[in-house]
XYZ file of N, CA, C and O in Angstrom:
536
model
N 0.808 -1.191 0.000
C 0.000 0.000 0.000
C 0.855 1.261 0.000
O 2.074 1.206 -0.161
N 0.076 2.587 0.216
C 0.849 3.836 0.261
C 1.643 3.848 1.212
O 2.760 4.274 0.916
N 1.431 3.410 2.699
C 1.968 3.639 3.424
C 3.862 2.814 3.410
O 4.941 3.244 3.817
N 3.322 1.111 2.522
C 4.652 0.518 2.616
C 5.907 1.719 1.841
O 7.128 1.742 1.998
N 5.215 2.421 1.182
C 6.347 3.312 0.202
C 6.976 4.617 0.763
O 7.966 5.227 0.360
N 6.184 4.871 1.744
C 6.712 6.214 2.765
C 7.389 6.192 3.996
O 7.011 5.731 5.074
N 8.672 6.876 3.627
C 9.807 6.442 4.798
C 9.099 7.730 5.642
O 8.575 8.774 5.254
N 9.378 7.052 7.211
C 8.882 7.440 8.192
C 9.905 7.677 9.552
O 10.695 6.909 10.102
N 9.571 8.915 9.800
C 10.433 9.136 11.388
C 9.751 8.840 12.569
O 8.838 9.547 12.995
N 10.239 7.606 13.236
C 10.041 7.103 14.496
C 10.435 7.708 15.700
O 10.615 7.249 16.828
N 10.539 8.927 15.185
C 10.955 9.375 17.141
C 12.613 9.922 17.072
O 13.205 10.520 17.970
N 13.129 9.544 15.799
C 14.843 9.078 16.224
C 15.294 10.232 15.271
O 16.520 10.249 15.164
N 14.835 10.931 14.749
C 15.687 12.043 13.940
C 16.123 11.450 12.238
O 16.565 12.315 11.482
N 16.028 10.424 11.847
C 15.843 9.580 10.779
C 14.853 9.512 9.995
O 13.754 9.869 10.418
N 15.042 8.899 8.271
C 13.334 8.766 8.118
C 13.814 6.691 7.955
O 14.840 6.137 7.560
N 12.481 6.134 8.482
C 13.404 4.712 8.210
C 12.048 4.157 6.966
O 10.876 4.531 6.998
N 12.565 3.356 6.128
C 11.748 2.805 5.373
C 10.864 1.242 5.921
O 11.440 0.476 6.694
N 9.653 0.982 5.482
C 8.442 -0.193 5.672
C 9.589 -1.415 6.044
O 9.489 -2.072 7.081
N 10.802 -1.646 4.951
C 11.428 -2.786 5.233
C 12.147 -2.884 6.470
O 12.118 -3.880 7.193
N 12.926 -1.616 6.748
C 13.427 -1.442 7.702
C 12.661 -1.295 9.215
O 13.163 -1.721 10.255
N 11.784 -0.836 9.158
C 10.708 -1.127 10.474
C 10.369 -2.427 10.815
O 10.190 -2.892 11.941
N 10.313 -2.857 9.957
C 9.464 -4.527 9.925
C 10.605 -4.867 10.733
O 10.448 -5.180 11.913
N 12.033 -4.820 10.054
C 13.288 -5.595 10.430
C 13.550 -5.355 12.169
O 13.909 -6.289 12.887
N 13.314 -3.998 12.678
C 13.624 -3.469 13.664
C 12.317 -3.978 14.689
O 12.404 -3.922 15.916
N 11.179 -4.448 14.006
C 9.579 -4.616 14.821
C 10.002 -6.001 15.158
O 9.984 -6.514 16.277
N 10.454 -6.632 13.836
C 11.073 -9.100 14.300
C 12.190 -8.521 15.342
O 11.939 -8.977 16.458
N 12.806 -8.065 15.351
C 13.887 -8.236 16.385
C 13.606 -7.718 17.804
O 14.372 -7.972 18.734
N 12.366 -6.908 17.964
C 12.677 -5.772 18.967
C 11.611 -7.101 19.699
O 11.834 -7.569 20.816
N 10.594 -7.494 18.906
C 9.414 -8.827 19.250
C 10.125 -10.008 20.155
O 9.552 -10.703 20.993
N 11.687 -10.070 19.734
C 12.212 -11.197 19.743
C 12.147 -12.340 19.307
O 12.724 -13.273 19.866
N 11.555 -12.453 18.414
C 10.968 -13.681 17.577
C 12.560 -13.917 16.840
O 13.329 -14.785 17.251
N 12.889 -12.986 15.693
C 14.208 -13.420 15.653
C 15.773 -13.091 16.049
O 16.007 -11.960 16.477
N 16.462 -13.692 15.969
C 17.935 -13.350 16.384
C 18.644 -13.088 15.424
O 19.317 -12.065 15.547
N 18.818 -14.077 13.779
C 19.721 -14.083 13.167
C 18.812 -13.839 11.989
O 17.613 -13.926 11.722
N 20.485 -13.329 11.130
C 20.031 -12.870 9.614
C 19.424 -14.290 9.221
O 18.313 -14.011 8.769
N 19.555 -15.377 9.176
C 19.192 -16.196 8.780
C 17.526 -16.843 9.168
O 16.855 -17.497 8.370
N 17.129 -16.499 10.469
C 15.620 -16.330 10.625
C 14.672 -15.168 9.942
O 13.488 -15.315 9.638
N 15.341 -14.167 9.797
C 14.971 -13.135 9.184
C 14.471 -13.344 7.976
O 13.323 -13.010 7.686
N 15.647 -14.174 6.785
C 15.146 -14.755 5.217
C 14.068 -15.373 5.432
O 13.097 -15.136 4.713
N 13.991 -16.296 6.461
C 12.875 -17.337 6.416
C 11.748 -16.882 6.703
O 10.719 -17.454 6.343
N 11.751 -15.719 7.434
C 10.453 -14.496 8.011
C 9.869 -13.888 6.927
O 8.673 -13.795 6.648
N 11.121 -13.365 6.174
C 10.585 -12.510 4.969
C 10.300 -12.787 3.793
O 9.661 -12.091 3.004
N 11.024 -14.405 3.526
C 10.853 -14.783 2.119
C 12.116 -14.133 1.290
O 11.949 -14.084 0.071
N 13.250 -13.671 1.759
C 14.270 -12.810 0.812
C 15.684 -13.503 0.950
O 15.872 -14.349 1.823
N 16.539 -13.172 0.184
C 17.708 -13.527 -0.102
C 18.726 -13.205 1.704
O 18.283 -12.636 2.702
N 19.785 -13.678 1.548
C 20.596 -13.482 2.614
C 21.088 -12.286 2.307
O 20.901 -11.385 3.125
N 21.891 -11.970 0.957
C 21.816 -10.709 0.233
C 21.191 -9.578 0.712
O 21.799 -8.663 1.267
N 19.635 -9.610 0.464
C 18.967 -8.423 0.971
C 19.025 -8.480 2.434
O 19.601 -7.478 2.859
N 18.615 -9.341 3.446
C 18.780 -9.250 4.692
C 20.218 -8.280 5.033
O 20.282 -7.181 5.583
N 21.154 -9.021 4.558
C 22.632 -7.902 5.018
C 22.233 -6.883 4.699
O 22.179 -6.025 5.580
N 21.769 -6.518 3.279
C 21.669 -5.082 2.833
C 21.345 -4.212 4.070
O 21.932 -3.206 4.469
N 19.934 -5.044 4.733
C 19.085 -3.824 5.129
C 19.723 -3.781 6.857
O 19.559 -2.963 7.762
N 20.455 -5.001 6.775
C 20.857 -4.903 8.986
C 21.796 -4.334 8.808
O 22.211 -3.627 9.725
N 22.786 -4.425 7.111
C 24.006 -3.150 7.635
C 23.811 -2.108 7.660
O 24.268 -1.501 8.628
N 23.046 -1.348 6.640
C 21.949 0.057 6.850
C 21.693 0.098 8.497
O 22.314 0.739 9.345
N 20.511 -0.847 8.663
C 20.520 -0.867 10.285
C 20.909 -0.606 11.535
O 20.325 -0.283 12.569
N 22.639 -0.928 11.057
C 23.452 -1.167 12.346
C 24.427 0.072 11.735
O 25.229 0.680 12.443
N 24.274 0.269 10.684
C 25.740 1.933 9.937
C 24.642 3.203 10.906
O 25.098 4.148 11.550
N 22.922 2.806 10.725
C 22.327 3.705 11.518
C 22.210 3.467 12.986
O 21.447 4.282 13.504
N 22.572 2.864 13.570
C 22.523 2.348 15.279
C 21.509 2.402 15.408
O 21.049 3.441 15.882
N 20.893 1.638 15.162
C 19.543 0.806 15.228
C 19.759 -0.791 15.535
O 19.044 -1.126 16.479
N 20.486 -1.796 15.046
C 20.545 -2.598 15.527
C 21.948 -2.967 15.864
O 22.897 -2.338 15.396
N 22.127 -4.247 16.885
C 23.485 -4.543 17.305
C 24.314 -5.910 17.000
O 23.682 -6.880 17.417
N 25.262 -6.179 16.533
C 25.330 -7.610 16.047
C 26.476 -8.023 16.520
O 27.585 -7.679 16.112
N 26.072 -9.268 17.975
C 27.309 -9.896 18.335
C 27.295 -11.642 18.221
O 26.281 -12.338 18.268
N 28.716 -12.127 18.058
C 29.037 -12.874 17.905
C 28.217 -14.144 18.881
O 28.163 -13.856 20.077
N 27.627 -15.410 18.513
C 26.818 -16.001 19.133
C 28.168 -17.105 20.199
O 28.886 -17.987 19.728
N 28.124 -16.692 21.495
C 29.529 -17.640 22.427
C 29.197 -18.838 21.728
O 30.044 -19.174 20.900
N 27.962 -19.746 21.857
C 27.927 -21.472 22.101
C 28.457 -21.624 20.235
O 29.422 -22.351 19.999
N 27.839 -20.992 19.205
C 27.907 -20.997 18.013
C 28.637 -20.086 17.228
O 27.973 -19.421 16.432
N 30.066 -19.871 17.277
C 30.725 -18.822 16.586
C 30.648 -18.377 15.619
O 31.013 -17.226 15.377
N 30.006 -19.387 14.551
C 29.610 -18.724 13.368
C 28.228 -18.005 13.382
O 27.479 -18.608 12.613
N 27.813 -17.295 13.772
C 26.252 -17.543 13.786
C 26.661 -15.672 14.603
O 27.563 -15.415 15.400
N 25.866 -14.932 14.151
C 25.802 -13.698 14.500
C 24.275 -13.433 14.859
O 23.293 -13.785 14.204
N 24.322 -12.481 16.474
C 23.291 -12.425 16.727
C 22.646 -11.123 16.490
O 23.428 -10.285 16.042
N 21.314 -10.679 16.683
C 20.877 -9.446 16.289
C 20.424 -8.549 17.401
O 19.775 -9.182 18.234
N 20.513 -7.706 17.585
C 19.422 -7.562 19.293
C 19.331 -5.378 18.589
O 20.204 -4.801 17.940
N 18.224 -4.895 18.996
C 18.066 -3.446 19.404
C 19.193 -2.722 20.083
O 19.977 -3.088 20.959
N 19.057 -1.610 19.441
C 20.254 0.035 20.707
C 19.110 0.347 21.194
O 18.061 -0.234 20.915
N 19.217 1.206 21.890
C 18.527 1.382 22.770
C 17.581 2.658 21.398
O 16.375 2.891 21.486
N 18.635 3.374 20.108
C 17.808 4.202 19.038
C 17.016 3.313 18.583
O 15.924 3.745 18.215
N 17.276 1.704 18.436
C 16.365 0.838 17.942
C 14.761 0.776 18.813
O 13.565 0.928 18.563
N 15.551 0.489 19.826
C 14.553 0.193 21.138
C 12.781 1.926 20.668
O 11.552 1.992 20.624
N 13.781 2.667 20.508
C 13.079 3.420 20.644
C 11.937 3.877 19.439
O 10.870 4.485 19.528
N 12.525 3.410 18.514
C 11.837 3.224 17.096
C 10.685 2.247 17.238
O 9.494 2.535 17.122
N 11.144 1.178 17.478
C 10.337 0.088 18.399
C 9.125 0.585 18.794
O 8.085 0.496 18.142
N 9.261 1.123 19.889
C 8.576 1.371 20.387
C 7.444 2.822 20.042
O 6.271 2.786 20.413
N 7.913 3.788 19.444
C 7.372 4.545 18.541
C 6.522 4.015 17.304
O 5.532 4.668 16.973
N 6.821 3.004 16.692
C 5.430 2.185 15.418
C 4.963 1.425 16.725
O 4.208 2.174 17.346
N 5.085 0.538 17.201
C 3.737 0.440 18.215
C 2.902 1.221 18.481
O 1.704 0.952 18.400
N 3.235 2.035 18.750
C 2.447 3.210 19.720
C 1.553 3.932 18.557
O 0.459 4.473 18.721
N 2.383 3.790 17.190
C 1.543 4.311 15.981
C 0.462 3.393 15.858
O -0.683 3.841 15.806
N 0.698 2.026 15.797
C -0.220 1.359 15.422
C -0.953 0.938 16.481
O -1.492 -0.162 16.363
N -1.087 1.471 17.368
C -2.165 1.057 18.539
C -2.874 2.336 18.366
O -4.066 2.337 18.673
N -2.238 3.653 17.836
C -3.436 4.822 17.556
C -4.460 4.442 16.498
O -5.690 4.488 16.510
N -3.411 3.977 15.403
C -4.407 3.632 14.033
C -5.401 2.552 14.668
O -6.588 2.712 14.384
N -5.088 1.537 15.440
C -6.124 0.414 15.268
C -6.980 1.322 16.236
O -7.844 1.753 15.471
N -7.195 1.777 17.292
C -8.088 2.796 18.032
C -9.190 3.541 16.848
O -10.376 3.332 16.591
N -8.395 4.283 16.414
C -9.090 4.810 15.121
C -9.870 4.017 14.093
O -10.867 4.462 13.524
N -9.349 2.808 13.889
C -10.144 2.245 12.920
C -11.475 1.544 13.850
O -12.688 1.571 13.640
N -10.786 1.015 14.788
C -12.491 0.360 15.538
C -13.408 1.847 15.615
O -14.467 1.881 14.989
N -13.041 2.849 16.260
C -13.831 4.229 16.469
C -14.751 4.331 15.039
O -15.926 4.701 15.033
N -14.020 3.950 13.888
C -14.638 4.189 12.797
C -15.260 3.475 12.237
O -15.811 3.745 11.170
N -15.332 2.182 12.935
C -16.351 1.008 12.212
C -17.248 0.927 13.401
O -17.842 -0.144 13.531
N -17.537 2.186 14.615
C -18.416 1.441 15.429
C -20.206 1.237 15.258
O -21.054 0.697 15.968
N -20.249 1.948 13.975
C -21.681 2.134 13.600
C -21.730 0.569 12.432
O -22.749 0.176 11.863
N -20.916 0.187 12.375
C -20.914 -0.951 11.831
C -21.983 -2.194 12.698
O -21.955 -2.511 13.887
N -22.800 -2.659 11.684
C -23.697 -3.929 11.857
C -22.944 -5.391 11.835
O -22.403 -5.642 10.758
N -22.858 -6.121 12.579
C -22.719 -7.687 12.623
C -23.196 -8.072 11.047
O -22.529 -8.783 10.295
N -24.081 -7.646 10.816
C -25.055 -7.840 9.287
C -23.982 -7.514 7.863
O -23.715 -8.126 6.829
N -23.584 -6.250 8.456
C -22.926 -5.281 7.651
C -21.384 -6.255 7.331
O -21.053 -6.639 6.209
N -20.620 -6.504 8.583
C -19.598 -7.176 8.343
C -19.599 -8.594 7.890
O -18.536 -9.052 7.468
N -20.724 -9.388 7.926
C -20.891 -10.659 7.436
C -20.392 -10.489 5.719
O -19.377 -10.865 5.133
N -21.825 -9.620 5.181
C -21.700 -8.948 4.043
C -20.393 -8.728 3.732
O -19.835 -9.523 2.976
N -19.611 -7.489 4.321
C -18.405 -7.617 3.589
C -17.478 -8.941 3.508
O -16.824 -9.165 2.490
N -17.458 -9.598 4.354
C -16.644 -10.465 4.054
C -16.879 -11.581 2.962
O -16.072 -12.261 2.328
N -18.435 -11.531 2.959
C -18.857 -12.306 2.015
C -18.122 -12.097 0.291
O -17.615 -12.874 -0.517
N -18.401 -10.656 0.318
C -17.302 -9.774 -0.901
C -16.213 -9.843 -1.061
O -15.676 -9.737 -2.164
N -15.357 -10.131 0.521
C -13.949 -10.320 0.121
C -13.605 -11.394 -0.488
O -12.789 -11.271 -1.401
N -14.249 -13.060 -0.080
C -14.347 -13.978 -0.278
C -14.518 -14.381 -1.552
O -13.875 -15.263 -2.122
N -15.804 -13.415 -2.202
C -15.563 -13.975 -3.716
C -14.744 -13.259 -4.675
O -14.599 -13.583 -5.854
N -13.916 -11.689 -3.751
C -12.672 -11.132 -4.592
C -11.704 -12.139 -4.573
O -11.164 -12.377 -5.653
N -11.392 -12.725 -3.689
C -10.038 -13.438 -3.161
C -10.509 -14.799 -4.558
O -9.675 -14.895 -5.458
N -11.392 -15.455 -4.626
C -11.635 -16.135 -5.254
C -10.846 -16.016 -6.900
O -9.982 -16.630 -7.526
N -11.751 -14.826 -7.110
C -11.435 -14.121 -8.437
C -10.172 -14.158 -8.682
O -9.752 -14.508 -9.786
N -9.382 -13.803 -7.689
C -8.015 -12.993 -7.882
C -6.902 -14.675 -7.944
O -5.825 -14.890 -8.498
N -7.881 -15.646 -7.032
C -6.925 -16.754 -7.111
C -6.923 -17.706 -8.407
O -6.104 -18.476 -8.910
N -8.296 -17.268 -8.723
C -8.322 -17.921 -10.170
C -7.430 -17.458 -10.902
O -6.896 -18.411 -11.470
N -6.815 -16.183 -11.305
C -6.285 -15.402 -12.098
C -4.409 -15.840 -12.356
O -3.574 -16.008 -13.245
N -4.607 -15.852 -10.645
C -3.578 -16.544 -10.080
C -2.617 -17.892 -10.702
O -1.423 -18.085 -10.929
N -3.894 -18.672 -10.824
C -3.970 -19.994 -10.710
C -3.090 -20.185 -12.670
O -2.200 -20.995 -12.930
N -3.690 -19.228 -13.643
C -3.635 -19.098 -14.759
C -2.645 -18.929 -15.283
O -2.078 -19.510 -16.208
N -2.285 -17.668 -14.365
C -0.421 -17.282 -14.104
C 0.948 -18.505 -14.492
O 1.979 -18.512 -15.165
N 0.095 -19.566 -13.492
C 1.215 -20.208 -12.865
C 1.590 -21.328 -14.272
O 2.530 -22.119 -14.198
């Protein structure tokens, strides 16, 4: 969407881009540690992963030390500028989702059945199309 294309300042004096948030949101979650959970998160090359954690870490945003039990194996963890970015898109996206329930509260049980019913036979459409592709 529009928003994946607009680099954004988190608090930190930076503007950081959709990929780069995401990267800074898996790590700060703790879900992952290494560039190598990261590919498997994102679906991308090891390639792009470096691209975007050395950006990352040239901006002190993230930190990368050597794993003791596994020497080859580099770990990932937040600065505390990370930490804080972090924590700044949370805080965005707990306004937006506020906002969006506020804005569907005149919404019917009826109403949302309905839409989904619509999404269901878009998704359909779109998988057929899909399907044709392949």
């Amino acid at each position: 969407g529009k928003l994946d294309k607009l680099p954004f300042d988190f608090g930190t004096g930076d503007v950081l881009f959709a990929t780069e948030i995401h990267v800074i949101e898996e790590i700060g979650k703790g879900y992952v540690r290494t560039g190598t959970e990261l590919c498997r998160l994102f679906g991308v090359t090891k390639g792009a992963v470096s691209q975007i954690v050395g950006k990352l870490t040239t901006k002190g945003y993230v930190a990368k030390a050597r794993n003791e039990s596994f020497g080859k194996e580099v770990l990932l963890s937040l600065t505390p500028k990370g930490n804080k970015a972090f924590e700044s898109h949370r805080q965005l996206h707990d306004a937006m989702d506020d906002d969006f329930v506020k804005a569907l509260k005149g919404v019917s049980p009826e109403q949302v059945e309905l839409f989904l019913d619509v999404l269901k036979k878009i998704e359909r459409h779109v998988d057929r199309y899909i399907d044709l592709t392949k």
